[in-house]
Amino acid sequence: MTANEKTLAAFETRVRQMILRFQQLKKENEDLYAEVEKGQQELDLVRKKLEQQQSDYQSLKMAKMIEITDGDLSGAKDRLAKLIRDVNKCIGILSGNQ
C-alpha cells in the first residue's frame, strides 16, 4: 500500500467516523427535542390546572364572602355592598380608559 493509499484509507476512516458521530448527535438532538416538547406539554397542562384552581379559589372566596348565616345578615350586606362598590370603581376606571 502506498503512502497515498494509506492517507486515503485514513481519510475514509475519519469520514466514516464523522458520519457515525453525526448520526449519533442527530439522534440525540431528536431525543432532546422530543423531551423538550413533552416538558412543554406538561408545563401547559400544569398551567391550565393552576388557572382552574385559581378560578375555583376565587369562586369559593366569593361564595364565602356572600354566604349568609342567621347571625351575620348585616355583615353579609356590608360585604356585598363593598363588592358592589369595588365593581363600580372597576367599571369607572375601565370606562375612563376607553
PDB file of C-alpha atoms in Angstrom:
ATOM      1  CA  MET A   1       0.000   0.000   0.000  1.00  0.00           C
ATOM      2  CA  THR A   2       1.446   3.346  -0.991  1.00  0.00           C
ATOM      3  CA  ALA A   3       1.531   6.442   1.132  1.00  0.00           C
ATOM      4  CA  ASN A   4      -1.343   7.977  -0.852  1.00  0.00           C
ATOM      5  CA  GLU A   5      -3.462   4.874  -0.346  1.00  0.00           C
ATOM      6  CA  LYS A   6      -2.728   4.916   3.383  1.00  0.00           C
ATOM      7  CA  THR A   7      -3.642   8.587   3.559  1.00  0.00           C
ATOM      8  CA  LEU A   8      -6.798   7.962   1.557  1.00  0.00           C
ATOM      9  CA  ALA A   9      -7.743   4.986   3.774  1.00  0.00           C
ATOM     10  CA  ALA A  10      -7.162   7.054   6.922  1.00  0.00           C
ATOM     11  CA  PHE A  11      -9.230   9.885   5.440  1.00  0.00           C
ATOM     12  CA  GLU A  12     -12.014   7.466   4.535  1.00  0.00           C
ATOM     13  CA  THR A  13     -11.957   6.057   8.057  1.00  0.00           C
ATOM     14  CA  ARG A  14     -12.178   9.547   9.555  1.00  0.00           C
ATOM     15  CA  VAL A  15     -15.081  10.467   7.272  1.00  0.00           C
ATOM     16  CA  ARG A  16     -16.958   7.308   8.304  1.00  0.00           C
ATOM     17  CA  GLN A  17     -16.296   8.108  11.964  1.00  0.00           C
ATOM     18  CA  MET A  18     -17.577  11.636  11.433  1.00  0.00           C
ATOM     19  CA  ILE A  19     -20.712  10.325   9.687  1.00  0.00           C
ATOM     20  CA  LEU A  20     -21.365   7.927  12.569  1.00  0.00           C
ATOM     21  CA  ARG A  21     -20.820  10.699  15.103  1.00  0.00           C
ATOM     22  CA  PHE A  22     -23.131  12.971  13.120  1.00  0.00           C
ATOM     23  CA  GLN A  23     -25.836  10.311  13.150  1.00  0.00           C
ATOM     24  CA  GLN A  24     -25.420   9.842  16.906  1.00  0.00           C
ATOM     25  CA  LEU A  25     -25.662  13.574  17.513  1.00  0.00           C
ATOM     26  CA  LYS A  26     -28.662  13.854  15.213  1.00  0.00           C
ATOM     27  CA  LYS A  27     -30.459  11.089  17.155  1.00  0.00           C
ATOM     28  CA  GLU A  28     -29.524  12.709  20.456  1.00  0.00           C
ATOM     29  CA  ASN A  29     -30.815  16.051  19.168  1.00  0.00           C
ATOM     30  CA  GLU A  30     -34.128  14.482  18.132  1.00  0.00           C
ATOM     31  CA  ASP A  31     -34.445  12.844  21.542  1.00  0.00           C
ATOM     32  CA  LEU A  32     -33.768  16.138  23.279  1.00  0.00           C
ATOM     33  CA  TYR A  33     -36.321  17.956  21.127  1.00  0.00           C
ATOM     34  CA  ALA A  34     -38.888  15.265  21.966  1.00  0.00           C
ATOM     35  CA  GLU A  35     -38.071  15.638  25.664  1.00  0.00           C
ATOM     36  CA  VAL A  36     -38.440  19.414  25.475  1.00  0.00           C
ATOM     37  CA  GLU A  37     -41.783  19.034  23.677  1.00  0.00           C
ATOM     38  CA  LYS A  38     -43.001  16.614  26.338  1.00  0.00           C
ATOM     39  CA  GLY A  39     -41.882  19.000  29.064  1.00  0.00           C
ATOM     40  CA  GLN A  40     -43.660  21.875  27.316  1.00  0.00           C
ATOM     41  CA  GLN A  41     -46.874  19.856  27.138  1.00  0.00           C
ATOM     42  CA  GLU A  42     -46.618  19.000  30.837  1.00  0.00           C
ATOM     43  CA  LEU A  43     -45.967  22.648  31.643  1.00  0.00           C
ATOM     44  CA  ASP A  44     -49.023  23.712  29.633  1.00  0.00           C
ATOM     45  CA  LEU A  45     -51.131  21.143  31.468  1.00  0.00           C
ATOM     46  CA  VAL A  46     -49.881  22.350  34.844  1.00  0.00           C
ATOM     47  CA  ARG A  47     -50.580  25.976  33.866  1.00  0.00           C
ATOM     48  CA  LYS A  48     -54.140  25.084  32.868  1.00  0.00           C
ATOM     49  CA  LYS A  49     -54.635  23.269  36.164  1.00  0.00           C
ATOM     50  CA  LEU A  50     -53.246  26.264  38.041  1.00  0.00           C
ATOM     51  CA  GLU A  51     -55.595  28.644  36.234  1.00  0.00           C
ATOM     52  CA  GLN A  52     -58.541  26.361  37.012  1.00  0.00           C
ATOM     53  CA  GLN A  53     -57.514  26.114  40.659  1.00  0.00           C
ATOM     54  CA  GLN A  54     -57.175  29.891  40.898  1.00  0.00           C
ATOM     55  CA  SER A  55     -60.591  30.319  39.325  1.00  0.00           C
ATOM     56  CA  ASP A  56     -62.083  27.778  41.712  1.00  0.00           C
ATOM     57  CA  TYR A  57     -60.413  29.522  44.640  1.00  0.00           C
ATOM     58  CA  GLN A  58     -61.769  32.913  43.590  1.00  0.00           C
ATOM     59  CA  SER A  59     -65.261  31.442  43.216  1.00  0.00           C
ATOM     60  CA  LEU A  60     -65.028  29.804  46.613  1.00  0.00           C
ATOM     61  CA  LYS A  61     -63.743  33.007  48.157  1.00  0.00           C
ATOM     62  CA  MET A  62     -66.601  34.955  46.600  1.00  0.00           C
ATOM     63  CA  ALA A  63     -69.130  32.381  47.786  1.00  0.00           C
ATOM     64  CA  LYS A  64     -67.690  32.516  51.278  1.00  0.00           C
ATOM     65  CA  MET A  65     -67.927  36.298  51.304  1.00  0.00           C
ATOM     66  CA  ILE A  66     -71.538  36.206  50.156  1.00  0.00           C
ATOM     67  CA  GLU A  67     -72.532  33.335  52.418  1.00  0.00           C
ATOM     68  CA  ILE A  68     -75.283  34.460  54.715  1.00  0.00           C
ATOM     69  CA  THR A  69     -75.800  32.925  58.106  1.00  0.00           C
ATOM     70  CA  ASP A  70     -78.592  33.718  60.526  1.00  0.00           C
ATOM     71  CA  GLY A  71     -76.434  35.839  62.804  1.00  0.00           C
ATOM     72  CA  ASP A  72     -74.401  37.519  60.046  1.00  0.00           C
ATOM     73  CA  LEU A  73     -77.010  39.133  57.797  1.00  0.00           C
ATOM     74  CA  SER A  74     -75.804  42.698  58.332  1.00  0.00           C
ATOM     75  CA  GLY A  75     -72.169  41.675  57.862  1.00  0.00           C
ATOM     76  CA  ALA A  76     -73.071  39.916  54.627  1.00  0.00           C
ATOM     77  CA  LYS A  77     -74.938  43.007  53.424  1.00  0.00           C
ATOM     78  CA  ASP A  78     -71.887  45.155  54.203  1.00  0.00           C
ATOM     79  CA  ARG A  79     -69.563  42.778  52.321  1.00  0.00           C
ATOM     80  CA  LEU A  80     -71.946  42.687  49.370  1.00  0.00           C
ATOM     81  CA  ALA A  81     -72.163  46.483  49.328  1.00  0.00           C
ATOM     82  CA  LYS A  82     -68.343  46.677  49.386  1.00  0.00           C
ATOM     83  CA  LEU A  83     -68.155  44.227  46.466  1.00  0.00           C
ATOM     84  CA  ILE A  84     -70.645  46.339  44.524  1.00  0.00           C
ATOM     85  CA  ARG A  85     -68.615  49.491  45.224  1.00  0.00           C
ATOM     86  CA  ASP A  86     -65.438  47.715  44.070  1.00  0.00           C
ATOM     87  CA  VAL A  87     -67.135  46.573  40.866  1.00  0.00           C
ATOM     88  CA  ASN A  88     -68.432  50.089  40.251  1.00  0.00           C
ATOM     89  CA  LYS A  89     -64.931  51.505  40.756  1.00  0.00           C
ATOM     90  CA  CYS A  90     -63.533  48.992  38.258  1.00  0.00           C
ATOM     91  CA  ILE A  91     -66.236  49.872  35.740  1.00  0.00           C
ATOM     92  CA  GLY A  92     -65.486  53.542  36.233  1.00  0.00           C
ATOM     93  CA  ILE A  93     -61.763  53.001  35.708  1.00  0.00           C
ATOM     94  CA  LEU A  94     -62.371  50.924  32.597  1.00  0.00           C
ATOM     95  CA  SER A  95     -64.824  53.484  31.232  1.00  0.00           C
ATOM     96  CA  GLY A  96     -62.296  56.251  31.795  1.00  0.00           C
ATOM     97  CA  ASN A  97     -59.572  54.359  29.888  1.00  0.00           C
ATOM     98  CA  GLN A  98     -61.662  53.808  26.777  1.00  0.00           C
TER      99      GLN A  98
END
